[in-house]
Amino acid sequence: MQLQRDRVEAALRQAIPAEWDISPRLREAAAYSLEAGGKRLRPIFVLAAAECAAGDESIHRKAMPFAVAVEMVHTYSLIHDDLPAMDNDDYRRGRLTNHKVFGEAMAILAGDGLLPHAFYEASRAAALGVPAERALAVVSELARYAGLPGMVGGQADDMEGEQGITSLEQLERIHLHKTSDLIAFALRAGGHAAEASDRQLEALGLFGRNVGLAFQIQDDILDVTGEEAKLGKPLGSDERQGKVTYPYLIGLEESRRRVNDLTNEAIEALASAALARTDLLADMARSIMNRDH
Amino acid sequence: MQLQRDRVEAALRQAIPAEWDISPRLREAAAYSLEAGGKRLRPIFVLAAAECAAGDESIHRKAMPFAVAVEMVHTYSLIHDDLPAMDNDDYRRGRLTNHKVFGEAMAILAGDGLLPHAFYEASRAAALGVPAERALAVVSELARYAGLPGMVGGQADDMEGEQGITSLEQLERIHLHKTSDLIAFALRAGGHAAEASDRQLEALGLFGRNVGLAFQIQDDILDVTGEEAKLGKPLGSDERQGKVTYPYLIGLEESRRRVNDLTNEAIEALASAALARTDLLADMARSIMNRDH
């Protein structure tokens, strides 16, 4: 996985062509957040899904534009989520947030620039041998999973509901859109790169949905039980901010069981889809369940 | 042109599927700005370019998704440009701006949702008979003309340079990206819908570039010489805000000559590209030159 992460990092560094004539400060602001590290979970899921569908890691080359695309969308969403009008965060991953360094206007514009660039990347896959119809399907899915009925809608629900979440259904709905949708997209995009069947795409999407939700619940759990040194942030921030979380609603024990169940359901979803292999994805799902940061 | 505008309005009203499960307040915020009227210049350019390339107005059906896409991008850019951290405008077209009605967070999210939806629209053209390769070319071009090397870059240059513009070259560069790029995209997208040749696409793009610049200079002129009742906004706002404009840099007379020259160059660009007709576009260029609002 470290090798995949290195390849993704290299692709991200080269993604915005050096020869494009872009306002230097804007280019710097976009690169600041794009190259800020992080787990690179979403692009690695794209590559792993493609490899599981194709059975051969040579598929990574065709899938890489989709991997870059999903990380661009994730990065733009973090920049905008951190803005004063949204979550108003000064730090992310131990570094100052984009607007603290470049100002609010430039942070809005950096996000506004990274988002369409994701679609530029997705369209580029056709030049690497992905059929135009598949690249177009990825464009259409990215637009929905990242857009009004997906991630943006989840963020809006989260802002609207901040005080009023009282049921697990409400909380799950928010997480499904805020977090799972983009992960489900990543899995399906990898599948499209390998020209997966509809049945395989559906299984990959369901895997992504469940793993995304497990990831989010594990986040909530770690905020209560984790180690600050490993997390790189203070514990108990959810409680201090009055955030409604899984442990708050159903307790720690039941939250852990939910992560376990979702992980098993994710892995089972892959079993009947006749993929060339499933171990890469199953291992990633288990490591998300067992992560301590 | 009124007929085309009505068709565009109808398409915009139906663009975000009613059956999509979207946070109601977010849907309302997106619709508020999308249905706020305006000239609908960009989508009408898409339809006119398609018709001039194809020679038949039945092409409008295939071109309409691109028309909707370009207006979605234009609308998102207005919402974000009006934000307090950007131009901090309370009114647009005589109505309260998005963030004054829905709050800053929801306005950011409405823009963030309309932008990917433009790519959803563009990808939809394939289902109406536009070849997948052409739809994908439109996606790629929209990503660039609206993105970091295009409109967003122009906005960043504008914010960065606000105090320091001293030459016509600097001012023109900003307007070419802020305004012309999206209009040039509109013309090329219409061409792609009609499966235009590279030479035709180039001519359409050049027409759009020149008309876009003429449009912007005419805007600057009208802010000095227009009638408030027709413009729907107070005169002299550029001067009060200390904005560097064409009349400020080269005077009114020379600015008028520049609009005239650009319009003629735009129309000439079409002449040698063997389009089925050019009159629709030439008429639009002339009406932009002669507009009083």
PDB file of C-alpha atoms in Angstrom, chain A residues 65-214:
ATOM      1  CA  PRO A  65      -6.626   9.657 -13.627  1.00  0.00           C
ATOM      2  CA  PHE A  66      -9.706   8.558 -11.658  1.00  0.00           C
ATOM      3  CA  ALA A  67      -7.543   8.171  -8.545  1.00  0.00           C
ATOM      4  CA  VAL A  68      -6.254  11.712  -8.949  1.00  0.00           C
ATOM      5  CA  ALA A  69      -9.782  12.964  -9.656  1.00  0.00           C
ATOM      6  CA  VAL A  70     -11.262  11.591  -6.444  1.00  0.00           C
ATOM      7  CA  GLU A  71      -8.442  13.022  -4.320  1.00  0.00           C
ATOM      8  CA  MET A  72      -8.933  16.436  -5.988  1.00  0.00           C
ATOM      9  CA  VAL A  73     -12.600  16.390  -5.022  1.00  0.00           C
ATOM     10  CA  HIS A  74     -11.771  15.245  -1.482  1.00  0.00           C
ATOM     11  CA  THR A  75      -9.166  18.036  -1.185  1.00  0.00           C
ATOM     12  CA  TYR A  76     -11.489  20.766  -2.451  1.00  0.00           C
ATOM     13  CA  SER A  77     -14.166  19.613   0.012  1.00  0.00           C
ATOM     14  CA  LEU A  78     -11.723  19.856   2.941  1.00  0.00           C
ATOM     15  CA  ILE A  79     -10.702  23.399   1.924  1.00  0.00           C
ATOM     16  CA  HIS A  80     -14.320  24.563   1.734  1.00  0.00           C
ATOM     17  CA  ASP A  81     -15.395  22.655   4.895  1.00  0.00           C
ATOM     18  CA  ASP A  82     -12.667  24.435   6.886  1.00  0.00           C
ATOM     19  CA  LEU A  83     -13.827  27.942   5.830  1.00  0.00           C
ATOM     20  CA  PRO A  84     -14.987  30.372   8.548  1.00  0.00           C
ATOM     21  CA  ALA A  85     -18.578  30.217   7.253  1.00  0.00           C
ATOM     22  CA  MET A  86     -18.508  26.412   7.483  1.00  0.00           C
ATOM     23  CA  ASP A  87     -16.594  24.547  10.252  1.00  0.00           C
ATOM     24  CA  ASN A  88     -14.166  27.432  10.855  1.00  0.00           C
ATOM     25  CA  ASP A  89     -11.085  25.271  11.455  1.00  0.00           C
ATOM     26  CA  ASP A  90      -7.599  26.768  11.782  1.00  0.00           C
ATOM     27  CA  TYR A  91      -5.679  23.493  11.579  1.00  0.00           C
ATOM     28  CA  ARG A  92      -5.895  20.313   9.547  1.00  0.00           C
ATOM     29  CA  ARG A  93      -3.424  17.455   9.817  1.00  0.00           C
ATOM     30  CA  GLY A  94      -1.284  19.677  12.034  1.00  0.00           C
ATOM     31  CA  ARG A  95      -0.913  22.422   9.409  1.00  0.00           C
ATOM     32  CA  LEU A  96      -2.724  25.727   9.079  1.00  0.00           C
ATOM     33  CA  THR A  97      -5.842  25.433   6.931  1.00  0.00           C
ATOM     34  CA  ASN A  98      -5.843  26.897   3.444  1.00  0.00           C
ATOM     35  CA  HIS A  99      -7.704  30.116   4.283  1.00  0.00           C
ATOM     36  CA  LYS A 100      -5.415  30.782   7.262  1.00  0.00           C
ATOM     37  CA  VAL A 101      -2.439  30.841   4.887  1.00  0.00           C
ATOM     38  CA  PHE A 102      -3.881  32.253   1.658  1.00  0.00           C
ATOM     39  CA  GLY A 103      -6.944  34.153   2.863  1.00  0.00           C
ATOM     40  CA  GLU A 104     -10.590  33.301   2.491  1.00  0.00           C
ATOM     41  CA  ALA A 105     -11.057  34.467  -1.109  1.00  0.00           C
ATOM     42  CA  MET A 106      -8.087  32.472  -2.383  1.00  0.00           C
ATOM     43  CA  ALA A 107      -9.188  29.372  -0.435  1.00  0.00           C
ATOM     44  CA  ILE A 108     -12.655  29.550  -2.003  1.00  0.00           C
ATOM     45  CA  LEU A 109     -11.034  29.892  -5.446  1.00  0.00           C
ATOM     46  CA  ALA A 110      -8.540  27.061  -4.834  1.00  0.00           C
ATOM     47  CA  GLY A 111     -11.481  24.770  -4.063  1.00  0.00           C
ATOM     48  CA  ASP A 112     -13.419  26.125  -7.045  1.00  0.00           C
ATOM     49  CA  GLY A 113     -10.414  25.297  -9.247  1.00  0.00           C
ATOM     50  CA  LEU A 114      -9.667  21.811  -7.903  1.00  0.00           C
ATOM     51  CA  LEU A 115     -13.249  20.663  -8.405  1.00  0.00           C
ATOM     52  CA  PRO A 116     -13.421  21.102 -12.212  1.00  0.00           C
ATOM     53  CA  HIS A 117      -9.857  19.828 -12.483  1.00  0.00           C
ATOM     54  CA  ALA A 118     -11.122  16.494 -11.158  1.00  0.00           C
ATOM     55  CA  PHE A 119     -13.316  16.259 -14.251  1.00  0.00           C
ATOM     56  CA  TYR A 120     -10.392  17.186 -16.475  1.00  0.00           C
ATOM     57  CA  GLU A 121      -8.503  14.237 -14.968  1.00  0.00           C
ATOM     58  CA  ALA A 122     -11.440  11.866 -15.401  1.00  0.00           C
ATOM     59  CA  SER A 123     -11.775  12.818 -19.073  1.00  0.00           C
ATOM     60  CA  ARG A 124      -8.037  12.221 -19.590  1.00  0.00           C
ATOM     61  CA  ALA A 125      -8.480   8.494 -18.936  1.00  0.00           C
ATOM     62  CA  ALA A 126      -9.776   8.039 -22.476  1.00  0.00           C
ATOM     63  CA  ALA A 127      -6.330   8.953 -23.844  1.00  0.00           C
ATOM     64  CA  LEU A 128      -4.878   6.098 -21.769  1.00  0.00           C
ATOM     65  CA  GLY A 129      -7.126   3.462 -23.301  1.00  0.00           C
ATOM     66  CA  VAL A 130     -10.267   3.624 -21.132  1.00  0.00           C
ATOM     67  CA  PRO A 131     -13.264   3.532 -23.524  1.00  0.00           C
ATOM     68  CA  ALA A 132     -14.884   6.973 -23.932  1.00  0.00           C
ATOM     69  CA  GLU A 133     -18.224   5.562 -22.730  1.00  0.00           C
ATOM     70  CA  ARG A 134     -16.603   4.394 -19.482  1.00  0.00           C
ATOM     71  CA  ALA A 135     -14.788   7.688 -18.917  1.00  0.00           C
ATOM     72  CA  LEU A 136     -18.088   9.475 -19.496  1.00  0.00           C
ATOM     73  CA  ALA A 137     -19.838   7.173 -17.014  1.00  0.00           C
ATOM     74  CA  VAL A 138     -17.193   8.085 -14.436  1.00  0.00           C
ATOM     75  CA  VAL A 139     -17.754  11.801 -15.139  1.00  0.00           C
ATOM     76  CA  SER A 140     -21.490  11.388 -14.653  1.00  0.00           C
ATOM     77  CA  GLU A 141     -21.081   9.381 -11.439  1.00  0.00           C
ATOM     78  CA  LEU A 142     -18.503  11.791 -10.013  1.00  0.00           C
ATOM     79  CA  ALA A 143     -20.897  14.659 -10.693  1.00  0.00           C
ATOM     80  CA  ARG A 144     -23.660  12.918  -8.731  1.00  0.00           C
ATOM     81  CA  TYR A 145     -21.691  11.334  -5.880  1.00  0.00           C
ATOM     82  CA  ALA A 146     -19.787  14.596  -5.276  1.00  0.00           C
ATOM     83  CA  GLY A 147     -22.685  16.926  -6.049  1.00  0.00           C
ATOM     84  CA  LEU A 148     -26.129  18.027  -4.874  1.00  0.00           C
ATOM     85  CA  PRO A 149     -27.518  14.509  -4.300  1.00  0.00           C
ATOM     86  CA  GLY A 150     -24.192  13.335  -2.803  1.00  0.00           C
ATOM     87  CA  MET A 151     -21.357  14.861  -0.816  1.00  0.00           C
ATOM     88  CA  VAL A 152     -22.517  18.491  -1.063  1.00  0.00           C
ATOM     89  CA  GLY A 153     -26.023  17.455  -0.025  1.00  0.00           C
ATOM     90  CA  GLY A 154     -24.577  15.576   2.955  1.00  0.00           C
ATOM     91  CA  GLN A 155     -22.631  18.625   4.034  1.00  0.00           C
ATOM     92  CA  ALA A 156     -25.782  20.752   3.743  1.00  0.00           C
ATOM     93  CA  ASP A 157     -27.773  18.228   5.817  1.00  0.00           C
ATOM     94  CA  ASP A 158     -24.995  18.300   8.391  1.00  0.00           C
ATOM     95  CA  MET A 159     -25.036  22.121   8.636  1.00  0.00           C
ATOM     96  CA  GLU A 160     -28.836  22.228   8.753  1.00  0.00           C
ATOM     97  CA  GLY A 161     -29.213  19.422  11.271  1.00  0.00           C
ATOM     98  CA  GLU A 162     -26.366  20.311  13.601  1.00  0.00           C
ATOM     99  CA  GLN A 163     -28.585  20.862  16.593  1.00  0.00           C
ATOM    100  CA  GLY A 164     -31.441  18.587  15.739  1.00  0.00           C
ATOM    101  CA  ILE A 165     -30.092  15.072  15.119  1.00  0.00           C
ATOM    102  CA  THR A 166     -31.981  12.659  17.363  1.00  0.00           C
ATOM    103  CA  SER A 167     -32.019   9.372  15.471  1.00  0.00           C
ATOM    104  CA  LEU A 168     -29.470   6.961  14.064  1.00  0.00           C
ATOM    105  CA  GLU A 169     -31.271   7.172  10.716  1.00  0.00           C
ATOM    106  CA  GLN A 170     -30.609  10.926  10.468  1.00  0.00           C
ATOM    107  CA  LEU A 171     -26.966  10.532  11.445  1.00  0.00           C
ATOM    108  CA  GLU A 172     -26.440   7.627   9.045  1.00  0.00           C
ATOM    109  CA  ARG A 173     -28.008   9.559   6.181  1.00  0.00           C
ATOM    110  CA  ILE A 174     -25.562  12.429   6.720  1.00  0.00           C
ATOM    111  CA  HIS A 175     -22.535  10.141   6.857  1.00  0.00           C
ATOM    112  CA  LEU A 176     -23.676   8.124   3.851  1.00  0.00           C
ATOM    113  CA  HIS A 177     -23.626  11.303   1.770  1.00  0.00           C
ATOM    114  CA  LYS A 178     -20.766  13.206   3.415  1.00  0.00           C
ATOM    115  CA  THR A 179     -18.335  10.287   3.508  1.00  0.00           C
ATOM    116  CA  SER A 180     -19.605   7.100   1.863  1.00  0.00           C
ATOM    117  CA  ASP A 181     -20.681   8.569  -1.464  1.00  0.00           C
ATOM    118  CA  LEU A 182     -17.197   9.632  -2.527  1.00  0.00           C
ATOM    119  CA  ILE A 183     -15.699   6.302  -1.365  1.00  0.00           C
ATOM    120  CA  ALA A 184     -18.397   4.363  -3.230  1.00  0.00           C
ATOM    121  CA  PHE A 185     -17.556   6.488  -6.279  1.00  0.00           C
ATOM    122  CA  ALA A 186     -13.846   5.620  -5.906  1.00  0.00           C
ATOM    123  CA  LEU A 187     -14.608   1.897  -5.941  1.00  0.00           C
ATOM    124  CA  ARG A 188     -16.925   2.139  -8.947  1.00  0.00           C
ATOM    125  CA  ALA A 189     -14.445   4.344 -10.857  1.00  0.00           C
ATOM    126  CA  GLY A 190     -11.753   1.688 -10.383  1.00  0.00           C
ATOM    127  CA  GLY A 191     -14.236  -0.845 -11.693  1.00  0.00           C
ATOM    128  CA  HIS A 192     -14.987   1.265 -14.766  1.00  0.00           C
ATOM    129  CA  ALA A 193     -11.254   1.512 -15.544  1.00  0.00           C
ATOM    130  CA  ALA A 194     -11.189  -2.301 -15.661  1.00  0.00           C
ATOM    131  CA  GLU A 195     -14.434  -2.394 -17.686  1.00  0.00           C
ATOM    132  CA  ALA A 196     -16.230  -4.230 -14.893  1.00  0.00           C
ATOM    133  CA  SER A 197     -19.750  -5.613 -15.386  1.00  0.00           C
ATOM    134  CA  ASP A 198     -22.821  -3.921 -13.882  1.00  0.00           C
ATOM    135  CA  ARG A 199     -22.956  -6.629 -11.219  1.00  0.00           C
ATOM    136  CA  GLN A 200     -19.324  -6.025 -10.302  1.00  0.00           C
ATOM    137  CA  LEU A 201     -19.838  -2.251 -10.209  1.00  0.00           C
ATOM    138  CA  GLU A 202     -22.789  -2.707  -7.903  1.00  0.00           C
ATOM    139  CA  ALA A 203     -20.781  -4.932  -5.557  1.00  0.00           C
ATOM    140  CA  LEU A 204     -17.883  -2.467  -5.535  1.00  0.00           C
ATOM    141  CA  GLY A 205     -20.262   0.426  -4.807  1.00  0.00           C
ATOM    142  CA  LEU A 206     -21.897  -1.469  -1.934  1.00  0.00           C
ATOM    143  CA  PHE A 207     -18.465  -2.327  -0.538  1.00  0.00           C
ATOM    144  CA  GLY A 208     -17.566   1.376  -0.671  1.00  0.00           C
ATOM    145  CA  ARG A 209     -20.801   2.438   0.973  1.00  0.00           C
ATOM    146  CA  ASN A 210     -20.295   0.102   3.920  1.00  0.00           C
ATOM    147  CA  VAL A 211     -16.574   0.746   4.316  1.00  0.00           C
ATOM    148  CA  GLY A 212     -17.228   4.499   4.164  1.00  0.00           C
ATOM    149  CA  LEU A 213     -19.758   4.281   6.949  1.00  0.00           C
ATOM    150  CA  ALA A 214     -17.463   2.029   9.031  1.00  0.00           C
TER     151      ALA A 214
END
